[in-house]
Coordinates of N, CA and C in Angstrom, one line a residue:
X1 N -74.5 -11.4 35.7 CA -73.2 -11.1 35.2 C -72.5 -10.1 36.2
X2 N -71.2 -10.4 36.5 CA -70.2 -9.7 37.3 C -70.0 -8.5 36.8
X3 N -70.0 -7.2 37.5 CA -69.0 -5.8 36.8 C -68.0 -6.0 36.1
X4 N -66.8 -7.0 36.4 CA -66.1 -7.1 36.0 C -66.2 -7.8 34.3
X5 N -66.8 -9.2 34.7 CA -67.1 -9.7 33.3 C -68.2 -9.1 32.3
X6 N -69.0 -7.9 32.7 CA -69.3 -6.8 31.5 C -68.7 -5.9 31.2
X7 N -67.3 -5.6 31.8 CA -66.5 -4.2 31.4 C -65.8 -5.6 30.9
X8 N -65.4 -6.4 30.8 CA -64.6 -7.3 29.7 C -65.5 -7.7 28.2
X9 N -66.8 -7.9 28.7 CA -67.4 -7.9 27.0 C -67.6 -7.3 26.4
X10 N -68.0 -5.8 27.2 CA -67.4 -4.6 26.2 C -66.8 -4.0 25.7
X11 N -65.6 -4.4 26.4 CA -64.0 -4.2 26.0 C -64.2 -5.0 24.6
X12 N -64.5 -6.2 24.5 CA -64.3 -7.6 23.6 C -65.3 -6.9 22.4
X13 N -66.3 -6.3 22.7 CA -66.9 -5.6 21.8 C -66.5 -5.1 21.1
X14 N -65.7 -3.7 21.8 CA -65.0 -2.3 21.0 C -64.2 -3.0 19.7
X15 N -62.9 -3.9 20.9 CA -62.3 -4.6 19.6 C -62.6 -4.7 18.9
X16 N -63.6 -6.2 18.3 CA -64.2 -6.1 17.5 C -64.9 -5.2 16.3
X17 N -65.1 -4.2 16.9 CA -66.2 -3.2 16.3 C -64.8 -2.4 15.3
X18 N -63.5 -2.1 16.1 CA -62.4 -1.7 16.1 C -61.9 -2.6 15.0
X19 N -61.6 -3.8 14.8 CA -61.0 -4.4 13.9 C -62.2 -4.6 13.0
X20 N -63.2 -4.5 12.6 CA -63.8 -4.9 11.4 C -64.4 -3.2 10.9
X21 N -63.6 -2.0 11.7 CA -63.6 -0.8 10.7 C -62.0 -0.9 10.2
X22 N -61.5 -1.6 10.2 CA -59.6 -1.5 10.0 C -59.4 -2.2 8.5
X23 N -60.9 -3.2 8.9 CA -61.1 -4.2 7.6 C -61.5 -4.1 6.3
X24 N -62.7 -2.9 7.1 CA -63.3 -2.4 5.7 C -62.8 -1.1 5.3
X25 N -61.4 -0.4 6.2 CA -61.1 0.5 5.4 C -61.1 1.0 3.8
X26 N -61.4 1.5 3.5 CA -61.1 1.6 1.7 C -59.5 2.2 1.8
X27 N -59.0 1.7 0.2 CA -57.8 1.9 0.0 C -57.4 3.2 -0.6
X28 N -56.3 4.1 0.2 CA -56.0 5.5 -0.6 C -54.9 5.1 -1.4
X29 N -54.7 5.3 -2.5 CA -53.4 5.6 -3.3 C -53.1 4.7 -3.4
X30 N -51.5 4.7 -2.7 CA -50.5 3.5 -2.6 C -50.3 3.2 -1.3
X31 N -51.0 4.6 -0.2 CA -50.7 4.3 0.8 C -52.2 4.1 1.8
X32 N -52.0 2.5 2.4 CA -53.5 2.5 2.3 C -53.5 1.7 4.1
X33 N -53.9 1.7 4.8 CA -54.5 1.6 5.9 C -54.5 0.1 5.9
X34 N -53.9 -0.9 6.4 CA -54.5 -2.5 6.6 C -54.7 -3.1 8.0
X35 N -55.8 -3.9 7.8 CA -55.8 -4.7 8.9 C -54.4 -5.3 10.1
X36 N -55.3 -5.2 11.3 CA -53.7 -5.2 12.6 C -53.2 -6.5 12.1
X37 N -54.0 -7.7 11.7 CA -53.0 -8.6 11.9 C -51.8 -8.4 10.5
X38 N -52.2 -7.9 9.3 CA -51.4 -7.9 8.0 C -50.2 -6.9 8.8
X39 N -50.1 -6.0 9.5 CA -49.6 -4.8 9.9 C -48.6 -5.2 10.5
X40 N -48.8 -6.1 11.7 CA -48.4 -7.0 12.5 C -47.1 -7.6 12.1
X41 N -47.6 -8.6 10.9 CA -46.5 -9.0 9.9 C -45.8 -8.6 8.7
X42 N -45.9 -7.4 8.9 CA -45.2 -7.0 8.0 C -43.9 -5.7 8.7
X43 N -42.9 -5.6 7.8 CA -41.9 -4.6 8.7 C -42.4 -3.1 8.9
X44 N -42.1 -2.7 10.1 CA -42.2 -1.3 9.8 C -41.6 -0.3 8.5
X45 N -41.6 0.5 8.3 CA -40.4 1.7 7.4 C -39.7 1.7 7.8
X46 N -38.7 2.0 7.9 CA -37.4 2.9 8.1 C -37.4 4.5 6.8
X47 N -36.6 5.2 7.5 CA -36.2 6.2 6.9 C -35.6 6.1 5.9
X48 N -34.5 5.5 5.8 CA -33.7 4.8 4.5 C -34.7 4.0 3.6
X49 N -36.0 3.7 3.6 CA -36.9 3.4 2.7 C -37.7 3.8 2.1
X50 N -37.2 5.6 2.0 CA -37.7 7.1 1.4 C -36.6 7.5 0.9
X51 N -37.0 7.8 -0.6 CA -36.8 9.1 -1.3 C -37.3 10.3 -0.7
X52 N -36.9 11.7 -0.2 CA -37.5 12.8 0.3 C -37.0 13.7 -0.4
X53 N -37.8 14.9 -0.4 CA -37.7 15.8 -1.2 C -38.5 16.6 -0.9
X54 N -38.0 18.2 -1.0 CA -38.8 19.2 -0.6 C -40.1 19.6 -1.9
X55 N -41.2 19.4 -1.8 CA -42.3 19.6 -3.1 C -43.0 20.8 -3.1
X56 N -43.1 21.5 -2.0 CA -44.1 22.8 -2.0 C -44.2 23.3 -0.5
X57 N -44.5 24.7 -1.2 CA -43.7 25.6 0.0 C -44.8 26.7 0.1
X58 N -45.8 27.3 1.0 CA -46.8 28.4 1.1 C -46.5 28.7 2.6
X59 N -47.1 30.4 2.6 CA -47.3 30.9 4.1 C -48.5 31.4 4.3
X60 N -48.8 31.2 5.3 CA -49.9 31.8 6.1 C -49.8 32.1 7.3
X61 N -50.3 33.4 7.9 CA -50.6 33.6 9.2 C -49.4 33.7 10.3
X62 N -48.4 34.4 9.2 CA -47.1 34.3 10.1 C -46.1 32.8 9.9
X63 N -46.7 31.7 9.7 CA -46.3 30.7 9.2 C -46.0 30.1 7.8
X64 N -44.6 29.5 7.8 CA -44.6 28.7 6.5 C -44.6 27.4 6.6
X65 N -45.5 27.1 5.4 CA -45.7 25.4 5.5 C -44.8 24.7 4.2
X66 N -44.1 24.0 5.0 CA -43.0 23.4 3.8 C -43.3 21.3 3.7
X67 N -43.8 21.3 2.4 CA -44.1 20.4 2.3 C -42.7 19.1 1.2
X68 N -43.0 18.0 2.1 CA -42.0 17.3 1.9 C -42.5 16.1 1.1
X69 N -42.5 15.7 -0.4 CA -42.5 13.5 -0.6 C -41.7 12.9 -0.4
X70 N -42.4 12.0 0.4 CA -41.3 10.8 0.5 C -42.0 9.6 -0.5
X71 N -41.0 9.4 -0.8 CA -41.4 8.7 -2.2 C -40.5 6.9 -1.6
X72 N -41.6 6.1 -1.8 CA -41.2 4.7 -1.0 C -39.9 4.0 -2.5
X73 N -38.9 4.0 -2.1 CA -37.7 3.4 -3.2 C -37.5 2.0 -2.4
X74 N -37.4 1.4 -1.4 CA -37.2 0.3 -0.9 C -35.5 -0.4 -0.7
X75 N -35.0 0.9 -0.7 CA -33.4 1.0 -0.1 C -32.9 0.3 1.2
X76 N -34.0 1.2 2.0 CA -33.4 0.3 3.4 C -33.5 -1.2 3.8
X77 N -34.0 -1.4 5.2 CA -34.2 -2.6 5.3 C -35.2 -3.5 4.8
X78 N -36.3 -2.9 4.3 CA -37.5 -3.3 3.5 C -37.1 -3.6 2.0
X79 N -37.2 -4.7 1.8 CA -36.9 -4.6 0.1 C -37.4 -4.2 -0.8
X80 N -36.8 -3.6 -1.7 CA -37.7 -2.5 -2.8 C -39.2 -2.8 -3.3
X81 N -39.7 -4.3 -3.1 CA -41.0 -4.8 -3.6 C -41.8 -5.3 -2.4
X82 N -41.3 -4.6 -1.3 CA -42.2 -5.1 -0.4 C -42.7 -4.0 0.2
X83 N -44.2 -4.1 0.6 CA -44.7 -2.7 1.5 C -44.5 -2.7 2.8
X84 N -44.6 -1.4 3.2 CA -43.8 -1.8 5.0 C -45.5 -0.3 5.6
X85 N -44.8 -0.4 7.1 CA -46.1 -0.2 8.0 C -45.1 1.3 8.8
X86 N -46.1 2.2 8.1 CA -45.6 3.3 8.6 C -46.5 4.1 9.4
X87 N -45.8 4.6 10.8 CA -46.6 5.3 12.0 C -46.5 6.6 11.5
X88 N -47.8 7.4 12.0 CA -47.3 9.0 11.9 C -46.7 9.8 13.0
X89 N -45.8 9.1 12.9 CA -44.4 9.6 14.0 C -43.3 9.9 13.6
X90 N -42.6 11.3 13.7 CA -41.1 10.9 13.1 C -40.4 11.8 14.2
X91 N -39.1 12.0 14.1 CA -38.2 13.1 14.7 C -37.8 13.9 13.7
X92 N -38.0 15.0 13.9 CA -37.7 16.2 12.9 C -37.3 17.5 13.5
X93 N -35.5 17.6 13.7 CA -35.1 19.2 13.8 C -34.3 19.8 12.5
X94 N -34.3 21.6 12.7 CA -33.7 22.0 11.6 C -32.3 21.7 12.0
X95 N -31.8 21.2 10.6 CA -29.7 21.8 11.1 C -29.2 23.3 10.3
X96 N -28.1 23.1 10.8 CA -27.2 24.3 9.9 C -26.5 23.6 9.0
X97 N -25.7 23.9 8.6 CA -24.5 24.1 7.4 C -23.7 22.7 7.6
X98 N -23.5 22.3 9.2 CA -22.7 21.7 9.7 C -23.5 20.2 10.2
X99 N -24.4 20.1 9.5 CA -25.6 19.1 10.3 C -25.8 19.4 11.6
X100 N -25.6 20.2 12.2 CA -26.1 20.9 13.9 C -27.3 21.1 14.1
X101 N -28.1 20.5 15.1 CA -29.5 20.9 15.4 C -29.6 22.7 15.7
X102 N -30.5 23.1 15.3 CA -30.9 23.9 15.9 C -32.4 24.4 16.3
X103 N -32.9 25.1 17.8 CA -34.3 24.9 17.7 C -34.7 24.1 18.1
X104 N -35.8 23.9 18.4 CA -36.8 22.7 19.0 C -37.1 21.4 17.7
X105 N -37.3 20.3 18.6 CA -37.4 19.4 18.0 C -39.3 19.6 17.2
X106 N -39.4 19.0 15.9 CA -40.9 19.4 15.7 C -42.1 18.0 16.4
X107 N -43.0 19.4 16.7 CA -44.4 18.3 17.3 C -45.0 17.8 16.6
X108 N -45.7 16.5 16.9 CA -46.4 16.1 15.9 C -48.0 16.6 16.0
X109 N -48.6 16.7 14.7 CA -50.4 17.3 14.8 C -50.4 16.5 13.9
X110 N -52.5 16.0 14.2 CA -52.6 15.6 13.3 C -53.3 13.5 13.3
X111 N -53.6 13.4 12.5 CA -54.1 11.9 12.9 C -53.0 11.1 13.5
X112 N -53.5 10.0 14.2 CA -52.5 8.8 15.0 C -52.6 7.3 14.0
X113 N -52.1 6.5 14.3 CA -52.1 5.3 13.7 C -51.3 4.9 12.7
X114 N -51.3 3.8 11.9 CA -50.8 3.8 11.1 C -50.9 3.3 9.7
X115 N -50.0 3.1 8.1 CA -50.7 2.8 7.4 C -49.9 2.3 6.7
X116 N -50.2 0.9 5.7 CA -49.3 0.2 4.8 C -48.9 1.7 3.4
X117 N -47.5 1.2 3.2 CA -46.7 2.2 2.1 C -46.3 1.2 0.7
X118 N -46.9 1.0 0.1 CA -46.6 0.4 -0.8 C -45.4 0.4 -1.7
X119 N -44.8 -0.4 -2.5 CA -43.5 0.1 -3.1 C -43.8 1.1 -4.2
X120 N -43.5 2.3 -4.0 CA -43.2 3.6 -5.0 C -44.5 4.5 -4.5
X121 N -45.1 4.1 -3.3 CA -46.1 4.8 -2.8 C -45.6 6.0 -2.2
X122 N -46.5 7.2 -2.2 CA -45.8 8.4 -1.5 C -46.4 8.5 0.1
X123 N -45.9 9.4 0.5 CA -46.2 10.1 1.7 C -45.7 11.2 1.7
X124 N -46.9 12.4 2.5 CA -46.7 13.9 2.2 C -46.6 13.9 3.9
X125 N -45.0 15.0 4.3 CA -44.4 15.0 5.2 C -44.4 16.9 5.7
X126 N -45.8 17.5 6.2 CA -45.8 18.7 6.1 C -45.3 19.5 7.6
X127 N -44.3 20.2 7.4 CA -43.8 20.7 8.5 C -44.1 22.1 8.9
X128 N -45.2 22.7 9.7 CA -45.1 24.2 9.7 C -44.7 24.6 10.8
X129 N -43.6 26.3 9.8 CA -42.4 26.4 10.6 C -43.0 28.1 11.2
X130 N -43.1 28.5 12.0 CA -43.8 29.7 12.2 C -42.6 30.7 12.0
X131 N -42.8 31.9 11.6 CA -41.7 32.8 11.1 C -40.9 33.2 12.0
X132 N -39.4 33.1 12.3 CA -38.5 33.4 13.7 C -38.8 35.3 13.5
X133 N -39.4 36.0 12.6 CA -39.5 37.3 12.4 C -40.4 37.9 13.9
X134 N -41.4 36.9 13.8 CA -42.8 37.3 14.9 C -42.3 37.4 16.4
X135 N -41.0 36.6 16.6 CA -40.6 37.0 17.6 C -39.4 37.8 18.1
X136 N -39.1 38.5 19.4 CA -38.0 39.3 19.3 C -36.6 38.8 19.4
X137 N -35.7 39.4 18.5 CA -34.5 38.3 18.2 C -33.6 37.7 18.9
X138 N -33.3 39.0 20.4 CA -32.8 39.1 21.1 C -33.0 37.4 22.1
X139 N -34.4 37.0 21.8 CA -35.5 35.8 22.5 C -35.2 34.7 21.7
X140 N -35.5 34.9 20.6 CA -35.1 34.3 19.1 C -33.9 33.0 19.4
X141 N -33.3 34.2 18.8 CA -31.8 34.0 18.1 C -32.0 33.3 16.7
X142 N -32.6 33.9 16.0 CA -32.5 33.6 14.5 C -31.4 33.0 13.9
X143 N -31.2 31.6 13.4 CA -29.9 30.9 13.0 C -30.4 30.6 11.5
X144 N -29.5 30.6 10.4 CA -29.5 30.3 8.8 C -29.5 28.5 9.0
X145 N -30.7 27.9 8.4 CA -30.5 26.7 8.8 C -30.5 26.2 7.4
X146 N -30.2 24.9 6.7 CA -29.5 24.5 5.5 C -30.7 23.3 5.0
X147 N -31.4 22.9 6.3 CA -32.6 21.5 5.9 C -32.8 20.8 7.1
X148 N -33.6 19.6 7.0 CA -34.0 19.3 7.9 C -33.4 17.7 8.6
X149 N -33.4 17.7 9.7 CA -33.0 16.1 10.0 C -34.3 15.4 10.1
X150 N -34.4 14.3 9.7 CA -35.6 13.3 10.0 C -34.7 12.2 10.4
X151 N -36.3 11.3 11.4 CA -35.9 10.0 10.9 C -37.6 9.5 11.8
X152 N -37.5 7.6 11.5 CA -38.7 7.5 12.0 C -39.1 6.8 13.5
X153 N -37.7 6.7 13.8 CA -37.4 5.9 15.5 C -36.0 7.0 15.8
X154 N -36.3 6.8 16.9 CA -35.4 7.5 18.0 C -33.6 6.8 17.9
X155 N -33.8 5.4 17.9 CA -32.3 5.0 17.5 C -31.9 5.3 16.4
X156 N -33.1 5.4 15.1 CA -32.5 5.3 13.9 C -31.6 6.8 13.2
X157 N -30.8 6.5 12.7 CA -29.5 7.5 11.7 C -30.5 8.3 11.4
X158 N -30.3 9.5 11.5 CA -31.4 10.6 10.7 C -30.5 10.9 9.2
X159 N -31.5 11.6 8.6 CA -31.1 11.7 7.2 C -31.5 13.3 7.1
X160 N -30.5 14.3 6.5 CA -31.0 15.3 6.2 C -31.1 15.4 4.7
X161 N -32.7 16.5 5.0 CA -33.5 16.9 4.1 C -32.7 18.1 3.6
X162 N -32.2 18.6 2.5 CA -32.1 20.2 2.0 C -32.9 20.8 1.7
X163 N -33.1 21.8 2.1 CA -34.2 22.9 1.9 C -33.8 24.0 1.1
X164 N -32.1 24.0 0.7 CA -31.7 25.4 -0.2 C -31.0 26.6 0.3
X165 N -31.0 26.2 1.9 CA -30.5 26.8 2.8 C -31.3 28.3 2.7
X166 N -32.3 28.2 2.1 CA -33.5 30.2 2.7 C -33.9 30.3 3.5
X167 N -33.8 28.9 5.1 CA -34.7 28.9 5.7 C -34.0 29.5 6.9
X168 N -34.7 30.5 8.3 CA -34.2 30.7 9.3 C -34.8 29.9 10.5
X169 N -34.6 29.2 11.6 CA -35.3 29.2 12.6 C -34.8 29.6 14.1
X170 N -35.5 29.4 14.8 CA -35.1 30.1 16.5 C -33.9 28.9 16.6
X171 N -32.8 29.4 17.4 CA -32.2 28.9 18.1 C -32.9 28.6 19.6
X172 N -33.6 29.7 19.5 CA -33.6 29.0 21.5 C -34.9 27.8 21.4
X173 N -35.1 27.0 21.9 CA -35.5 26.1 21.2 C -37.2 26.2 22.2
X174 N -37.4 27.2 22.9 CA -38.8 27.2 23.6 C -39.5 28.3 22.5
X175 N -39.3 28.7 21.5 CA -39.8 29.4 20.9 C -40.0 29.2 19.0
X176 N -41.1 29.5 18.7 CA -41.4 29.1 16.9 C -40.8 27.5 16.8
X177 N -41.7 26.7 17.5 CA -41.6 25.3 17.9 C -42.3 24.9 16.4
X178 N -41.5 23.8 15.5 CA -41.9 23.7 14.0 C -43.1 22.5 14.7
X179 N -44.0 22.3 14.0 CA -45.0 21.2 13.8 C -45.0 20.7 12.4
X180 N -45.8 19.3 12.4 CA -45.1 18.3 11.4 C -46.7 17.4 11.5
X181 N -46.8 16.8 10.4 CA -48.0 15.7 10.0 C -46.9 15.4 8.6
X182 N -47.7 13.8 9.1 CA -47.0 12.6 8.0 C -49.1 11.9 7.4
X183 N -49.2 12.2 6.4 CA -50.3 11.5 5.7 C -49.8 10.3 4.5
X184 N -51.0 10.0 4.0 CA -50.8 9.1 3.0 C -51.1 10.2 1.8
X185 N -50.1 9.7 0.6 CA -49.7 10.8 0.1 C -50.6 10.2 -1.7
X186 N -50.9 10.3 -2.6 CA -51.1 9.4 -3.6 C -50.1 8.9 -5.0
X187 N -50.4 8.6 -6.1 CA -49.1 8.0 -6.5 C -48.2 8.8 -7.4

């Protein structure tokens, strides 16, 4: 056997070994992990195929963690009784008053892949925002921001989230950089 054609059967292996853990995943909630091919054919999300809503809110360690459901309503392009295939990837900056970014865009942490959302399935959208206090203001620039923009592709319309308008973050945007995880949420 050639080098070549054993770094291809091993390759042909992983796969394998790769798609029959995809298969036997067990099911969470409503939001449940499916095989590449079902995934494949089925639509992605869109953001317009969420209800969101700010659910709970704790600090720690200089940081607050503001947690978000998105609750699957089937509004957008996905029709309300069908499940669609959501990455844990979104774009997420704070705005102001005026829908204006402010701040850095948030990073993503946290697992990769992706997972079927069933209709009226949740997903918990946790964003932690580290306190613009820890840093100096002058560096800062502390701005009153009003909620959040999302969305879950780069071309797509963002939708802002309201937060109540209590929240502050940096304006300069290399500093109290928000981070963000999207999980499967249950029902």
């Amino acid at each position: 056997m050639t080098r070549k054609t054993t770094t291809t059967a091993r390759a042909r292996t992983r796969l394998a070994v790769l798609a029959a853990a995809m298969v036997a995943a067990p099911a969470v909630g409503a939001a449940t992990a499916a095989p590449a091919a079902a995934q494949e054919s089925m639509r992605d999300c869109v953001v317009t195929d969420f209800s969101i809503a700010e659910t709970d809110r704790r600090a720690a360690a200089g940081t607050a963690y503001i947690e978000f459901t998105m609750t699957r309503t089937g509004e957008g392009e996905t029709p309300a009784g069908e499940p669609c295939n959501l990455y844990r990837y979104a774009n997420l900056i704070w705005v102001d008053d005026q829908d204006e970014p402010v701040g850095a865009w948030a990073e993503r942490e946290g697992g990769s892949g992706s997972y079927t959302v069933e209709p009226d399935g949740t997903v918990l959208l946790t964003v932690a925002q580290p306190n613009p206090a820890n840093y100096d203001p002058e560096l800062c620039e502390p701005t009153p921001v009003s909620g959040l923009a999302v969305s879950l592709y780069i071309a797509e319309q963002m939708v802002t989230v309201p937060t109540g308008g209590h929240d502050t973050a940096c304006a300069n945007a290399e500093l109290a950089v928000p981070r963000y995880s999207i999980e499967p949420g249950g029902n």
